[in-house]
Short mmCIF file of C-alpha atoms in Angstrom, two decimals:
data_model
loop_
_atom_site.label_atom_id
_atom_site.label_comp_id
_atom_site.label_asym_id
_atom_site.label_seq_id
_atom_site.Cartn_x
_atom_site.Cartn_y
_atom_site.Cartn_z
CA MET A 5 -101.53 203.64 -8.25
CA PRO A 6 -99.54 200.73 -9.91
CA ILE A 7 -102.14 198.25 -8.18
CA ILE A 8 -105.24 200.47 -9.56
CA VAL A 9 -103.70 200.30 -12.96
CA ILE A 10 -102.81 196.89 -13.27
CA LEU A 11 -106.28 195.76 -11.96
CA ALA A 12 -107.82 197.90 -14.70
CA PHE A 13 -105.31 196.09 -17.42
CA ASN A 14 -105.08 192.81 -16.23
CA LEU A 15 -108.07 191.02 -17.65
CA ILE A 16 -107.36 193.03 -20.93
CA VAL A 17 -104.22 191.49 -21.25
CA GLY A 18 -105.35 188.17 -20.12
CA ARG A 19 -107.79 188.23 -23.00
CA VAL A 20 -105.54 189.58 -25.59
CA ALA A 21 -102.87 186.72 -24.61
CA ASP A 22 -105.54 184.08 -25.03
CA ARG A 23 -106.34 185.47 -28.43
CA ALA A 24 -102.76 185.51 -29.75
CA ARG A 25 -100.92 182.64 -31.50
CA ASP A 26 -98.92 182.00 -28.51
CA TRP A 27 -99.02 183.29 -24.86
CA ARG A 28 -95.17 183.83 -25.44
CA GLN A 29 -95.82 186.95 -27.57
CA VAL A 30 -97.56 188.96 -24.87
CA ILE A 31 -95.03 187.85 -22.20
CA VAL A 32 -92.14 189.17 -24.27
CA ILE A 33 -93.58 192.23 -25.09
CA GLY A 34 -94.50 192.95 -21.80
CA ALA A 35 -91.13 192.15 -20.55
CA LEU A 36 -89.59 194.32 -23.15
CA ILE A 37 -91.78 197.20 -22.29
CA GLY A 38 -90.90 196.66 -18.49
CA GLY A 39 -87.18 196.82 -19.51
CA ILE A 40 -87.55 199.98 -21.55
CA VAL A 41 -89.86 202.34 -19.35
CA PRO A 42 -87.87 201.99 -16.18
CA ILE A 43 -84.90 203.81 -17.87
CA GLY A 44 -87.16 207.17 -17.23
CA LEU A 45 -86.51 206.75 -13.70
CA PHE A 46 -83.03 208.41 -14.35
CA PHE A 47 -84.55 211.70 -15.28
CA VAL A 48 -87.31 212.28 -12.89
CA ASN A 49 -86.83 213.59 -9.24
CA GLU A 50 -90.43 215.22 -8.50
CA PHE A 51 -93.12 213.12 -7.17
CA TRP A 52 -95.36 213.50 -10.22
CA GLY A 53 -92.64 212.10 -12.50
CA ILE A 54 -91.77 209.54 -10.40
CA LEU A 55 -95.43 208.54 -9.99
CA LEU A 56 -95.93 208.10 -13.88
CA PHE A 57 -92.77 206.19 -14.60
CA TRP A 58 -92.97 204.02 -11.63
CA THR A 59 -96.81 203.04 -12.50
CA LEU A 60 -95.59 202.42 -16.22
CA ALA A 61 -92.50 200.43 -14.87
CA SER A 62 -94.71 198.46 -12.62
CA LEU A 63 -97.58 197.74 -15.01
CA PRO A 64 -95.92 195.12 -17.32
CA GLY A 65 -94.83 192.93 -14.78
CA GLY A 66 -98.19 192.79 -12.96
CA ALA A 67 -100.12 192.40 -15.93
CA ILE A 68 -98.02 189.44 -17.63
CA GLY A 69 -97.58 187.68 -14.30
CA PRO A 70 -100.94 185.63 -14.62
CA VAL A 71 -100.16 185.22 -18.34
CA LEU A 72 -96.87 183.80 -17.60
CA ASP A 73 -98.54 181.34 -14.45
CA ALA A 74 -100.95 179.96 -16.93
CA ALA A 75 -98.73 179.51 -19.65
CA SER A 76 -96.09 177.91 -17.37
CA MET A 77 -98.63 175.64 -16.09
CA ARG A 78 -99.97 174.45 -19.34
CA LEU A 79 -96.10 173.85 -20.54
CA ALA A 80 -95.70 171.82 -17.40
CA ARG A 81 -98.62 169.64 -17.78
CA ARG A 82 -97.82 168.63 -21.35
CA ASN A 83 -94.14 168.02 -21.00
CA GLY A 84 -94.65 166.34 -17.54
CA THR A 85 -92.40 168.79 -15.64
CA ASP A 86 -93.11 170.29 -12.16
CA PHE A 87 -94.97 173.76 -12.10
CA GLY A 88 -94.29 173.67 -8.20
CA VAL A 89 -90.38 173.60 -8.98
CA MET A 90 -90.45 176.38 -11.54
CA ARG A 91 -92.72 178.60 -9.09
CA ALA A 92 -90.17 177.77 -6.12
CA TRP A 93 -87.39 179.42 -8.19
CA GLY A 94 -89.34 182.61 -8.23
CA THR A 95 -89.49 182.67 -4.56
CA VAL A 96 -85.95 181.85 -3.90
CA GLY A 97 -85.23 184.71 -6.41
CA TYR A 98 -87.39 186.92 -4.04
CA MET A 99 -85.66 185.94 -1.02
CA LEU A 100 -82.23 186.38 -2.73
CA PHE A 101 -82.64 189.85 -4.08
CA ASN A 102 -84.57 191.30 -1.17
CA GLY A 103 -81.53 190.42 1.04
CA LEU A 104 -79.08 191.51 -1.57
CA THR A 105 -80.85 194.93 -1.96
CA GLY A 106 -80.94 195.49 1.74
CA TYR A 107 -76.98 194.97 1.71
CA LEU A 108 -76.35 197.29 -1.54
CA VAL A 109 -78.13 199.72 -0.14
CA VAL A 110 -76.38 199.89 3.45
CA TRP A 111 -73.00 199.68 1.36
CA PHE A 112 -73.65 202.23 -1.60
CA GLY A 113 -76.65 204.16 -0.22
CA ALA A 114 -80.12 204.66 -1.67
CA ALA A 115 -78.90 205.85 -4.71
CA ILE A 116 -77.93 202.41 -5.64
CA PHE A 117 -81.81 201.82 -6.00
CA VAL A 118 -82.85 203.14 -9.37
CA PRO A 119 -79.81 201.44 -11.32
CA LEU A 120 -80.31 198.16 -9.66
CA PHE A 121 -84.06 198.18 -10.65
CA VAL A 122 -83.34 199.22 -13.91
CA GLY A 123 -80.74 196.51 -14.84
CA LEU A 124 -82.75 193.70 -13.57
CA ALA A 125 -85.75 194.87 -15.54
CA ILE A 126 -83.51 195.03 -18.74
CA LEU A 127 -82.01 191.45 -17.72
CA ARG A 128 -85.76 190.30 -17.33
CA ALA A 129 -86.53 191.30 -20.70
CA ALA A 130 -83.39 189.76 -22.29
CA ALA A 131 -84.13 186.58 -20.62
CA SER A 132 -87.67 186.85 -22.07
CA LEU A 133 -86.62 186.36 -25.27
CA GLN A 134 -85.17 183.04 -24.54
CA LEU A 135 -88.76 181.67 -24.01
CA PRO A 136 -90.29 178.84 -25.66
CA PRO A 137 -93.51 178.64 -27.44
CA PHE A 138 -96.30 177.65 -24.72
CA ARG A 139 -99.10 176.31 -26.66
CA ALA A 140 -99.25 172.69 -27.99
CA PRO A 141 -99.01 172.74 -32.04
CA ALA A 142 -102.35 171.66 -33.24
CA GLU A 143 -100.46 168.69 -34.81
CA GLN A 144 -99.32 167.30 -31.08
CA LEU A 145 -102.88 167.27 -29.76
CA THR A 146 -103.16 163.24 -29.76
CA ILE A 147 -106.64 161.76 -28.84
CA SER A 148 -105.87 161.00 -25.23
CA VAL A 149 -105.01 164.40 -24.67
CA ALA A 150 -108.25 165.91 -26.53
CA ALA A 151 -110.32 163.64 -24.51
CA ALA A 152 -109.13 164.56 -21.18
CA ALA A 153 -108.85 168.28 -22.30
CA PRO A 154 -111.54 170.29 -20.12
CA LYS A 155 -114.93 171.36 -22.35
CA THR A 156 -115.13 174.83 -20.94
CA GLY A 157 -113.87 177.15 -24.04
CA SER A 158 -115.36 180.68 -22.83
CA LEU A 159 -115.04 182.55 -19.46
CA ARG A 160 -119.04 182.73 -19.67
CA GLU A 161 -119.21 179.01 -19.25
CA VAL A 162 -117.14 178.41 -16.41
CA ALA A 163 -118.40 181.32 -14.59
CA LYS A 164 -120.46 179.57 -11.98
CA PRO A 165 -120.80 179.51 -8.48
CA TRP A 166 -119.13 176.36 -7.95
CA PHE A 167 -116.16 177.60 -9.86
CA ILE A 168 -116.07 181.44 -8.42
CA LEU A 169 -116.69 180.44 -4.97
CA PRO A 170 -113.31 178.40 -4.18
CA LEU A 171 -111.11 181.14 -6.06
CA PHE A 172 -113.06 183.85 -3.95
CA GLY A 173 -112.47 182.23 -0.76
CA PHE A 174 -108.73 181.54 -1.39
CA CYS A 175 -108.61 185.36 -2.38
CA MET A 176 -109.83 186.29 1.15
CA ILE A 177 -107.07 184.05 2.63
CA TYR A 178 -104.60 185.77 0.19
CA GLY A 179 -105.68 189.03 1.58
CA THR A 180 -105.17 188.05 5.18
CA HIS A 181 -101.72 187.41 4.27
CA THR A 182 -101.20 190.56 2.98
CA VAL A 183 -102.02 191.98 6.11
CA LEU A 184 -99.30 189.95 7.79
CA ASN A 185 -96.90 191.57 5.12
CA ALA A 186 -97.95 194.94 5.77
CA PHE A 187 -98.65 195.19 9.59
CA GLY A 188 -96.74 191.85 11.07
CA SER A 189 -93.28 193.54 11.31
CA LEU A 190 -94.93 196.41 13.19
CA LEU A 191 -96.80 194.40 15.44
CA TRP A 192 -94.05 192.36 16.46
CA LYS A 193 -92.02 195.31 17.34
CA ALA A 194 -94.74 196.63 19.58
CA GLN A 195 -94.77 193.29 21.00
CA GLY A 196 -91.20 193.46 21.91
CA ILE A 197 -89.69 191.33 19.54
CA PRO A 198 -86.27 192.04 18.82
CA GLU A 199 -85.51 193.86 15.30
CA ASP A 200 -82.78 191.42 14.67
CA VAL A 201 -85.22 188.32 14.99
CA ILE A 202 -87.96 189.87 12.86
CA GLY A 203 -85.79 189.70 9.68
CA PRO A 204 -85.15 185.96 9.83
CA LEU A 205 -88.95 185.45 11.00
CA ILE A 206 -90.08 187.05 7.69
CA ALA A 207 -87.42 184.73 5.93
CA LEU A 208 -88.64 181.68 7.78
CA GLY A 209 -92.08 181.97 5.92
CA ALA A 210 -90.61 182.73 2.34
CA ALA A 211 -88.18 179.67 2.63
CA SER A 212 -91.05 177.59 4.10
CA GLU A 213 -92.91 178.64 0.91
CA ALA A 214 -90.15 177.64 -1.45
CA ALA A 215 -89.61 174.42 0.29
CA VAL A 216 -93.34 173.53 0.05
CA MET A 217 -93.34 174.28 -3.95
CA PHE A 218 -90.13 172.20 -4.31
CA LEU A 219 -91.90 169.10 -2.71
CA TRP A 220 -95.28 170.01 -4.32
CA LYS A 221 -95.22 166.92 -6.90
CA ARG A 222 -94.70 164.33 -4.41
CA LEU A 223 -97.44 166.01 -2.19
CA GLY A 224 -99.87 167.86 -4.24
CA GLY A 225 -101.12 164.83 -6.49
CA ARG A 226 -102.72 162.74 -3.54
CA ILE A 227 -105.79 165.20 -2.78
CA SER A 228 -108.04 167.19 -5.50
CA ALA A 229 -107.08 170.86 -6.03
CA ARG A 230 -109.96 172.26 -3.84
CA GLY A 231 -109.18 169.63 -1.15
CA ILE A 232 -105.74 170.98 -1.10
CA MET A 233 -107.30 174.64 -1.17
CA LEU A 234 -109.49 173.68 1.87
CA VAL A 235 -106.43 172.43 3.99
CA SER A 236 -104.61 175.69 3.26
CA ALA A 237 -107.72 177.77 4.49
CA VAL A 238 -108.04 175.86 7.87
CA ALA A 239 -104.72 175.98 8.51
CA SER A 240 -104.42 179.82 8.10
CA VAL A 241 -107.50 180.23 10.51
CA PHE A 242 -105.25 178.17 13.20
CA ARG A 243 -102.35 180.26 12.25
CA TRP A 244 -104.13 183.65 12.56
CA LEU A 245 -105.97 182.59 15.83
CA LEU A 246 -102.55 181.80 17.32
CA MET A 247 -101.09 184.98 16.07
CA GLY A 248 -104.00 186.84 17.57
CA PHE A 249 -102.45 185.51 21.25
CA GLU A 250 -99.24 187.41 20.61
CA PRO A 251 -96.96 184.18 20.95
CA ASN A 252 -93.25 184.06 21.79
CA VAL A 253 -90.53 183.70 19.42
CA ALA A 254 -90.56 179.91 19.60
CA VAL A 255 -94.07 179.97 18.66
CA LEU A 256 -93.76 182.26 16.11
CA ILE A 257 -91.09 180.39 14.21
CA ALA A 258 -93.54 177.27 14.07
CA LEU A 259 -96.15 179.39 12.88
CA GLN A 260 -94.15 181.33 10.01
CA LEU A 261 -92.93 177.69 8.87
CA SER A 262 -96.68 177.10 8.28
CA HIS A 263 -96.72 179.78 5.93
CA GLY A 264 -95.85 177.02 3.07
CA ILE A 265 -99.35 175.36 4.04
CA THR A 266 -101.28 178.48 4.62
CA PHE A 267 -100.10 180.23 1.16
CA ALA A 268 -98.13 178.07 -1.22
CA VAL A 269 -100.46 174.92 -0.67
CA GLY A 270 -103.38 177.14 -1.38
CA TYR A 271 -101.96 178.93 -4.30
CA LEU A 272 -100.72 175.97 -6.24
CA GLY A 273 -104.19 174.42 -5.39
CA CYS A 274 -105.65 177.62 -6.94
CA VAL A 275 -103.59 177.36 -10.42
CA HIS A 276 -104.26 173.52 -10.87
CA PHE A 277 -107.85 174.04 -10.22
CA ILE A 278 -108.17 176.74 -12.90
CA ALA A 279 -106.20 174.43 -15.27
CA ASN A 280 -108.11 171.45 -14.50
CA TRP A 281 -111.49 172.99 -15.40
CA THR A 282 -110.76 175.48 -18.21
CA SER A 283 -109.44 175.05 -21.55
CA GLU A 284 -106.23 176.76 -23.00
CA ASN A 285 -108.60 178.96 -24.84
CA ILE A 286 -109.15 181.15 -21.47
CA ALA A 287 -106.32 180.14 -19.77
CA ALA A 288 -104.79 183.74 -19.13
CA GLU A 289 -107.78 185.36 -18.97
CA THR A 290 -109.17 183.15 -15.98
CA GLN A 291 -105.81 183.36 -14.25
CA SER A 292 -105.81 187.16 -14.82
CA LEU A 293 -109.41 187.29 -12.99
CA PHE A 294 -108.04 185.30 -10.26
CA VAL A 295 -105.17 187.68 -9.90
CA VAL A 296 -107.70 190.94 -9.90
CA GLY A 297 -109.67 189.08 -6.84
CA GLN A 298 -106.51 188.72 -4.99
CA GLN A 299 -105.61 192.42 -5.47
CA LEU A 300 -109.15 193.64 -4.71
CA LEU A 301 -109.48 191.47 -1.48
CA SER A 302 -105.97 192.88 -0.61
CA ALA A 303 -107.00 196.22 -0.99
CA VAL A 304 -109.88 195.69 1.58
CA ALA A 305 -107.98 193.95 3.88
CA LEU A 306 -105.69 196.38 4.11
CA VAL A 307 -107.79 199.45 4.55
CA GLY A 308 -109.82 197.24 7.01
CA PHE A 309 -106.68 196.26 9.20
CA GLY A 310 -105.35 199.78 8.94
CA TRP A 311 -108.48 200.71 10.97
CA LEU A 312 -108.12 197.74 13.21
CA VAL A 313 -104.70 197.63 14.19
CA PRO A 314 -104.27 200.65 16.15
CA SER A 315 -107.28 199.92 18.23
CA MET A 316 -106.91 196.17 18.41
CA GLY A 317 -103.07 195.56 18.04
CA GLY A 318 -102.19 191.78 17.61
CA GLN A 319 -105.66 190.64 18.27
CA ALA A 320 -106.74 192.10 14.81
CA TYR A 321 -105.50 188.58 13.74
CA PHE A 322 -108.68 187.06 15.17
CA VAL A 323 -110.46 189.11 12.52
CA ALA A 324 -108.01 187.41 9.91
CA ALA A 325 -108.81 184.13 11.02
CA GLY A 326 -112.57 185.01 10.37
CA PHE A 327 -111.85 186.02 6.98
CA ALA A 328 -110.12 182.69 6.66
CA LEU A 329 -112.86 180.61 8.07
CA ALA A 330 -115.44 182.51 5.57
CA GLY A 331 -112.70 181.54 2.62
CA ALA A 332 -112.90 177.98 3.88
CA GLY A 333 -116.78 178.08 3.95
CA CYS A 334 -116.80 179.23 0.23
CA ILE A 335 -114.49 176.40 -0.56
CA TRP A 336 -116.35 173.71 1.16
CA VAL A 337 -119.54 174.77 -0.37
CA SER A 338 -118.10 174.64 -3.89
CA MET A 339 -117.03 171.07 -3.19
CA GLN A 340 -120.57 170.10 -2.25
CA MET A 341 -121.95 171.87 -5.57
CA LYS A 342 -119.67 169.75 -7.66
CA ALA A 343 -117.32 166.75 -7.43
CA ALA A 344 -113.91 167.50 -7.32
CA ARG A 345 -111.35 166.33 -9.99
CA ALA A 346 -108.27 165.30 -8.99
CA SER A 347 -105.42 168.04 -9.17
#
């Protein structure tokens, strides 16, 4: 339900953010709403009440996420800072609090979850008040910056096959990673991988993602954005093909370490691709459209693989490899349609 509602609101929130004086306003408002609404979880115990407040609590974070990505990318480019490092700390936080939550639930029981969730939501709201303005003041837009700025000032101008295809292609690849998140642990357990090994395997993927993001500035500037996306797509094809053969733990370690290439590299390539070809007037709206595509393809992948996994087991990853190959084809076709611009 939160995903359905977020899909309905993402483009609207992105458009509103682009029309605002600064993206910061929408981000702060969303964070404040996201900090207040979860308090209602303390007062509900039945299904419908939990569904209502959980959906309302999830909506602000999901809706402002693309706006925050777009705004951070623009600020990083203007200040010469590393967007990859900024994004990497998000992954580190994800790893840290996933592990911490597990221990806290073991120590204090499930009752600790709502206070922890509400407390962190309030902390996020307070932190948002410290955010700087993201848009460049008009007087800071120098001649060189203006000359280098992309000319596409509306979504209609940029919504052409050469622009849509690579983003759609990576959304297909993103969907295959959602399959790994949803079914990977179950398949590994069915293949006889010990449970005390499954956790570290999952952590390896997140660690690889963070490492690539920290190193992005050294690696990402040597190839075009779509070239990076194509590398990610091809690596995904080989990763899922090998996963389909139900390899041993040693091979799984190597495959999990490739997560930084199959996911992080492709994601950063997409964010740079969007920033390369769009102006600030449509930055958040375009990023929101990209996230909507990710969620839709993830839903398709989850439903489809929910049917395939019971009958195919680990060999369902062969279908994921086919999806990734189709995504790679979309990116390659786009590169033939329009020359790449360096990321």
